[in-house]
CSV table of C-alpha atoms and ligand atoms in Angstrom, one decimal:
chain,number,residue,atom,x,y,z
A,1,UNK,CA,328.8,116.5,71.7
A,2,UNK,CA,329.6,112.8,72.4
A,3,UNK,CA,327.4,112.4,75.4
A,4,UNK,CA,324.1,114.2,74.6
A,5,UNK,CA,321.4,112.0,76.3
A,6,UNK,CA,324.0,110.3,78.5
A,7,UNK,CA,324.0,110.5,82.3
A,8,UNK,CA,327.3,110.2,84.2
A,9,UNK,CA,328.1,109.7,87.9
A,10,UNK,CA,331.5,110.8,89.0
A,11,UNK,CA,332.7,110.1,92.5
A,12,UNK,CA,335.3,112.3,94.2
A,13,UNK,CA,334.2,115.2,91.9
A,14,UNK,CA,335.0,118.0,94.4
A,15,UNK,CA,338.6,118.6,93.2
A,16,UNK,CA,341.6,117.2,91.3
A,17,UNK,CA,341.1,114.5,88.8
A,18,UNK,CA,337.5,113.9,89.6
A,19,UNK,CA,336.7,117.6,89.0
A,20,UNK,CA,338.5,117.6,85.6
A,21,UNK,CA,336.6,114.4,84.6
A,22,UNK,CA,333.3,115.9,85.5
A,23,UNK,CA,334.1,119.0,83.4
A,24,UNK,CA,335.3,117.0,80.4
A,25,UNK,CA,332.1,114.9,80.4
A,26,UNK,CA,330.0,118.1,80.8
A,27,UNK,CA,331.7,119.7,77.8
A,28,UNK,CA,330.6,116.7,75.7
A,29,UNK,CA,327.0,117.2,76.8
A,30,UNK,CA,326.7,114.7,79.6
A,31,UNK,CA,324.2,115.2,82.5
A,32,UNK,CA,326.0,114.7,85.7
A,33,UNK,CA,325.7,113.4,89.3
A,34,UNK,CA,328.6,114.9,91.2
A,35,UNK,CA,329.6,113.4,94.5
A,36,UNK,CA,331.9,114.0,97.4
A,37,UNK,CA,331.5,113.6,101.1
A,38,UNK,CA,330.1,117.1,101.6
A,39,UNK,CA,327.8,119.2,99.4
A,40,UNK,CA,329.8,122.3,100.2
A,41,UNK,CA,332.9,120.7,98.7
A,42,UNK,CA,331.1,120.4,95.4
A,43,UNK,CA,330.1,124.0,95.0
A,44,UNK,CA,333.0,124.9,92.7
A,45,UNK,CA,332.7,121.9,90.4
A,46,UNK,CA,328.9,122.3,90.2
A,47,UNK,CA,329.3,126.0,89.2
A,48,UNK,CA,331.9,125.0,86.5
A,49,UNK,CA,329.9,122.3,85.1
A,50,UNK,CA,326.8,124.5,84.9
A,51,UNK,CA,328.9,127.2,83.2
A,52,UNK,CA,329.7,124.6,80.5
A,53,UNK,CA,326.0,124.3,79.9
A,54,UNK,CA,325.4,120.9,81.6
A,55,UNK,CA,322.7,119.8,83.9
A,56,UNK,CA,324.1,118.5,87.2
A,57,UNK,CA,323.0,117.3,90.6
A,58,UNK,CA,325.4,117.3,93.6
A,59,UNK,CA,325.1,114.4,96.1
A,60,UNK,CA,326.9,114.1,99.4
A,61,UNK,CA,327.9,110.5,99.7
A,62,UNK,CA,330.7,108.4,101.3
A,63,UNK,CA,331.4,105.7,98.9
A,64,UNK,CA,332.5,103.3,101.6
A,65,UNK,CA,328.9,103.2,102.9
A,66,UNK,CA,326.7,101.1,100.7
A,67,UNK,CA,323.6,103.1,101.2
A,68,UNK,CA,325.4,106.2,100.1
A,69,UNK,CA,326.6,104.5,97.0
A,70,UNK,CA,323.1,103.5,96.2
A,71,UNK,CA,321.9,107.1,96.7
A,72,UNK,CA,324.2,108.3,94.0
A,73,UNK,CA,322.8,106.0,91.5
A,74,UNK,CA,319.3,106.7,92.7
A,75,UNK,CA,320.0,110.4,92.1
A,76,UNK,CA,320.9,109.8,88.5
A,77,UNK,CA,317.8,107.7,87.9
A,78,UNK,CA,315.4,110.0,89.7
A,79,UNK,CA,316.7,113.2,88.1
A,80,UNK,CA,317.7,112.0,84.7
A,81,UNK,CA,316.0,108.7,84.1
A,82,UNK,CA,319.1,106.6,83.6
A,83,UNK,CA,322.8,106.0,84.4
A,84,UNK,CA,325.1,105.4,81.4
A,85,UNK,CA,328.7,106.2,82.8
A,86,UNK,CA,330.2,105.5,86.2
A,87,UNK,CA,333.6,107.0,87.1
A,88,UNK,CA,334.9,105.4,90.3
A,89,UNK,CA,337.5,108.1,91.1
A,90,UNK,CA,337.1,108.8,94.8
A,91,UNK,CA,340.2,107.8,96.6
A,92,UNK,CA,342.5,108.5,99.5
A,93,UNK,CA,346.0,107.7,100.8
A,94,UNK,CA,347.2,107.0,104.4
A,95,UNK,CA,350.9,106.5,103.6
A,96,UNK,CA,353.2,104.9,106.2
A,97,UNK,CA,355.7,102.1,106.3
A,98,UNK,CA,354.3,98.6,106.8
A,99,UNK,CA,355.4,98.2,110.4
A,100,UNK,CA,353.8,101.5,111.4
A,101,UNK,CA,350.6,100.8,109.4
A,102,UNK,CA,347.6,100.4,111.7
A,103,UNK,CA,344.6,98.3,110.9
A,104,UNK,CA,342.6,101.5,110.7
A,105,UNK,CA,345.1,102.9,108.0
A,106,UNK,CA,344.5,99.7,106.0
A,107,UNK,CA,340.8,99.6,106.4
A,108,UNK,CA,340.0,103.2,105.6
A,109,UNK,CA,342.0,103.1,102.4
A,110,UNK,CA,340.6,99.7,101.2
A,111,UNK,CA,337.0,100.7,102.2
A,112,UNK,CA,337.2,104.0,100.2
A,113,UNK,CA,339.3,103.0,97.2
A,114,UNK,CA,338.2,99.4,96.6
A,115,UNK,CA,335.0,98.7,98.5
A,116,UNK,CA,333.6,102.1,97.4
A,117,UNK,CA,334.1,101.1,93.8
A,118,UNK,CA,332.5,97.7,94.4
A,119,UNK,CA,329.4,99.4,96.0
A,120,UNK,CA,329.0,102.1,93.3
A,121,UNK,CA,329.5,99.5,90.5
A,122,UNK,CA,327.0,97.1,92.0
A,123,UNK,CA,324.4,99.9,92.3
A,124,UNK,CA,324.9,101.3,88.8
A,125,UNK,CA,325.2,98.1,86.8
A,126,UNK,CA,321.9,97.0,88.0
A,127,UNK,CA,320.4,99.7,85.8
A,128,UNK,CA,323.1,99.6,83.1
A,129,UNK,CA,322.4,95.8,82.6
A,130,UNK,CA,318.7,96.5,82.1
A,131,UNK,CA,319.5,99.3,79.7
A,132,UNK,CA,321.9,97.1,77.8
A,133,UNK,CA,324.4,99.9,77.8
A,134,UNK,CA,327.0,101.1,80.3
A,135,UNK,CA,330.5,102.3,80.8
A,136,UNK,CA,332.3,101.9,84.1
A,137,UNK,CA,335.8,103.5,84.4
A,138,UNK,CA,337.8,102.8,87.5
A,139,UNK,CA,340.6,105.2,88.4
A,140,UNK,CA,343.4,102.9,89.7
A,141,UNK,CA,347.1,103.9,89.9
A,142,UNK,CA,350.4,103.1,88.4
A,143,UNK,CA,351.5,102.0,91.9
A,144,UNK,CA,348.8,99.3,91.8
A,145,UNK,CA,350.9,97.9,88.9
A,146,UNK,CA,354.4,98.5,90.2
A,147,UNK,CA,354.1,98.8,94.0
A,148,UNK,CA,355.5,101.6,96.2
A,149,UNK,CA,357.2,101.6,99.5
A,150,UNK,CA,355.1,103.3,102.2
A,151,UNK,CA,351.9,102.6,100.4
A,152,UNK,CA,351.1,99.0,101.0
A,153,UNK,CA,347.4,99.8,101.7
A,154,UNK,CA,347.0,102.1,98.8
A,155,UNK,CA,348.7,99.9,96.3
A,156,UNK,CA,346.7,96.9,97.4
A,157,UNK,CA,343.5,98.9,96.9
A,158,UNK,CA,344.5,100.0,93.5
A,159,UNK,CA,345.7,96.6,92.4
A,160,UNK,CA,342.4,95.2,93.7
A,161,UNK,CA,340.6,97.7,91.5
A,162,UNK,CA,342.3,96.0,88.5
A,163,UNK,CA,341.1,92.6,89.5
A,164,UNK,CA,337.6,94.1,90.1
A,165,UNK,CA,337.7,95.8,86.6
A,166,UNK,CA,338.6,92.5,84.8
A,167,UNK,CA,336.1,90.4,86.7
A,168,UNK,CA,333.3,92.9,86.1
A,169,UNK,CA,334.2,93.3,82.5
A,170,UNK,CA,333.8,89.5,82.0
A,171,UNK,CA,330.6,89.4,83.9
A,172,UNK,CA,328.9,92.4,82.3
A,173,UNK,CA,330.1,92.1,78.7
A,174,UNK,CA,326.9,90.3,77.5
A,175,UNK,CA,325.0,93.3,78.7
A,176,UNK,CA,326.9,95.7,76.6
A,177,UNK,CA,328.5,97.2,79.8
A,178,UNK,CA,332.2,97.8,79.4
A,179,UNK,CA,334.5,98.1,82.4
A,180,UNK,CA,338.0,99.5,82.2
A,181,UNK,CA,340.7,100.9,84.5
A,182,UNK,CA,343.0,103.9,84.1
A,183,UNK,CA,346.3,103.9,85.9
A,184,UNK,CA,347.5,107.4,86.3
A,185,UNK,CA,351.1,108.1,87.0
A,186,UNK,CA,351.9,111.2,89.2
A,187,UNK,CA,349.4,113.8,88.5
A,188,UNK,CA,349.6,117.3,89.8
A,189,UNK,CA,346.7,117.5,92.3
A,190,UNK,CA,346.2,118.1,96.1
A,191,UNK,CA,347.2,114.4,96.6
A,192,UNK,CA,350.7,114.9,95.1
A,193,UNK,CA,351.0,118.5,96.4
A,194,UNK,CA,351.0,116.8,99.9
A,195,UNK,CA,354.3,115.1,99.1
A,196,UNK,CA,357.6,116.7,100.3
A,197,UNK,CA,359.2,118.8,97.5
A,198,UNK,CA,362.3,116.5,97.5
A,199,UNK,CA,360.2,113.4,97.0
A,200,UNK,CA,358.3,115.1,94.1
A,201,UNK,CA,361.6,115.9,92.4
A,202,UNK,CA,362.8,112.3,92.8
A,203,UNK,CA,359.6,111.1,91.3
A,204,UNK,CA,359.8,113.5,88.3
A,205,UNK,CA,363.2,112.1,87.6
A,206,UNK,CA,361.7,108.7,87.1
A,207,UNK,CA,359.3,109.9,84.5
A,208,UNK,CA,360.6,109.6,80.9
A,209,UNK,CA,358.4,112.5,79.8
A,210,UNK,CA,360.1,114.6,82.5
A,211,UNK,CA,356.9,116.1,84.2
A,212,UNK,CA,354.0,115.2,86.3
A,213,UNK,CA,350.8,114.6,84.4
A,214,UNK,CA,347.9,117.0,84.4
A,215,UNK,CA,344.3,116.3,85.4
A,216,UNK,CA,343.3,116.8,81.8
A,217,UNK,CA,345.6,114.0,80.7
A,218,UNK,CA,343.4,111.7,82.7
A,219,UNK,CA,340.0,113.4,81.9
A,220,UNK,CA,340.6,113.0,78.1
A,221,UNK,CA,341.1,109.3,78.5
A,222,UNK,CA,337.9,109.0,80.5
A,223,UNK,CA,336.0,110.8,77.7
A,224,UNK,CA,337.5,108.3,75.2
A,225,UNK,CA,336.7,105.2,77.2
A,226,UNK,CA,333.1,106.4,77.8
A,227,UNK,CA,332.6,107.2,74.2
A,228,UNK,CA,331.3,105.0,71.3
A,229,UNK,CA,334.8,105.0,69.9
A,230,UNK,CA,335.8,102.7,72.7
A,231,UNK,CA,332.8,100.3,72.3
A,232,UNK,CA,335.1,97.3,71.7
A,233,UNK,CA,337.4,97.9,74.7
A,234,UNK,CA,336.7,96.2,77.9
A,235,UNK,CA,338.6,94.7,80.8
A,236,UNK,CA,341.7,96.9,79.9
A,237,UNK,CA,344.1,98.8,81.9
A,238,UNK,CA,345.2,102.1,80.3
A,239,UNK,CA,348.4,103.5,81.7
A,240,UNK,CA,348.7,107.3,81.7
A,241,UNK,CA,352.0,107.8,83.4
A,242,UNK,CA,354.5,109.6,81.1
A,243,UNK,CA,356.3,106.4,80.5
A,244,UNK,CA,357.2,105.7,84.2
A,245,UNK,CA,355.9,102.2,84.0
A,246,UNK,CA,355.8,100.3,80.6
B,301,NDP,P1,342.2,114.4,95.6
B,301,NDP,O1,342.7,114.1,97.0
B,301,NDP,O2,342.5,115.7,95.0
B,301,NDP,O3,340.6,114.1,95.5
B,301,NDP,C1,340.0,113.0,96.1
B,301,NDP,C2,338.5,113.1,95.9
B,301,NDP,O4,337.9,111.9,96.4
B,301,NDP,C3,337.9,114.3,96.5
B,301,NDP,O5,336.9,114.7,95.6
B,301,NDP,C4,337.3,113.6,97.7
B,301,NDP,O6,336.1,114.4,98.1
B,301,NDP,C5,336.9,112.3,97.3
B,301,NDP,N1,336.8,111.3,98.3
B,301,NDP,C6,337.7,110.9,99.3
B,301,NDP,N2,337.1,110.0,100.1
B,301,NDP,C7,335.8,109.8,99.8
B,301,NDP,C8,334.8,109.0,100.3
B,301,NDP,N3,335.0,108.1,101.2
B,301,NDP,N4,333.6,109.1,99.6
B,301,NDP,C9,333.4,109.9,98.6
B,301,NDP,N5,334.3,110.7,98.1
B,301,NDP,C10,335.6,110.7,98.6
B,301,NDP,O7,342.7,113.2,94.7
B,301,NDP,P2,343.2,113.1,93.2
B,301,NDP,O8,342.3,114.0,92.3
B,301,NDP,O9,344.7,113.3,93.1
B,301,NDP,O10,342.9,111.6,92.9
B,301,NDP,C11,341.7,111.1,92.3
B,301,NDP,C12,341.8,109.6,92.1
B,301,NDP,O11,342.9,109.4,91.2
B,301,NDP,C13,342.1,108.9,93.4
B,301,NDP,O12,341.4,107.6,93.3
B,301,NDP,C14,343.6,108.6,93.3
B,301,NDP,O13,343.9,107.5,94.1
B,301,NDP,C15,343.8,108.5,91.9
B,301,NDP,N6,345.2,108.7,91.5
B,301,NDP,C16,345.8,110.0,91.7
B,301,NDP,C17,347.0,110.2,91.3
B,301,NDP,C18,347.8,111.5,91.5
B,301,NDP,O14,348.9,111.6,91.2
B,301,NDP,N7,347.0,112.5,92.0
B,301,NDP,C19,347.9,109.1,90.7
B,301,NDP,C20,347.2,107.9,90.5
B,301,NDP,C21,345.8,107.7,90.9
B,301,NDP,P3,335.9,115.1,99.6
B,301,NDP,O15,337.2,115.1,100.3
B,301,NDP,O16,335.5,116.5,99.2
B,301,NDP,O17,334.9,114.2,100.1
């Protein structure tokens, strides 16, 4: 039990990677604040986390709204007295070619993926700094490192998350708050399920390990970065991509 007495906030916990992260932290004894845009969407994760024996509170919050981001952190502090781990996982895509990309396509993706992480980090690190302990883990993407046609908005948001990670790591290190990013490659979730079959096959061919990643591949690394074993790691970008980008 690595996280007994630790409190974690996971955004985008209703499905996919966020759900797996929440479960992995619960399995190591963390108390959890689970968030997504609706409470109903969190039912399944909440039941799984509780079945693992963890205490958990679901919160409906849109991370692109600052008051909602604050409410997530407030739920951790009010229910469990502290906040130790923040996983900025909530993310969306609005893929289209540059010339067809609307201002709204751009803003919605940047507001959720990048501004959302800024809001949640700002709210959580206020408490983490006082505690002199914190772990912030940002779920970026391999395409934030290598780019991808048809994803200018998404790639910009994920590259921005890497800059945010490094700046926050420098700013918060003295308070014993570490900030790291994970850049998943293509992981089997609803997000990649939405891709056409042919596109998914093409992508798989670009992966040296010859398969899409699993949500557990990402969750295990979050557990590591949140643990005491990673105490001397900050400002880093951990690529979990089957070798598709080196
Ligand atoms: P899913 O689409 O399966 O899940 C996205 C999650 O984000 C849901 O829980 C959703 O909750 C939540 N979410 C979306 N918008 C908001 C919002 N405005 N406020 C709060 N929560 C929100 O995605 P994945 O599990 O595949 O991806 C998780 C993260 O990993 C994302 O940041 C994604 O960019 C990143 N990633 C994924 C990869 C992949 O191959 N799958 C590869 C690289 C990175 P709800 O809709 O219920 O509100």
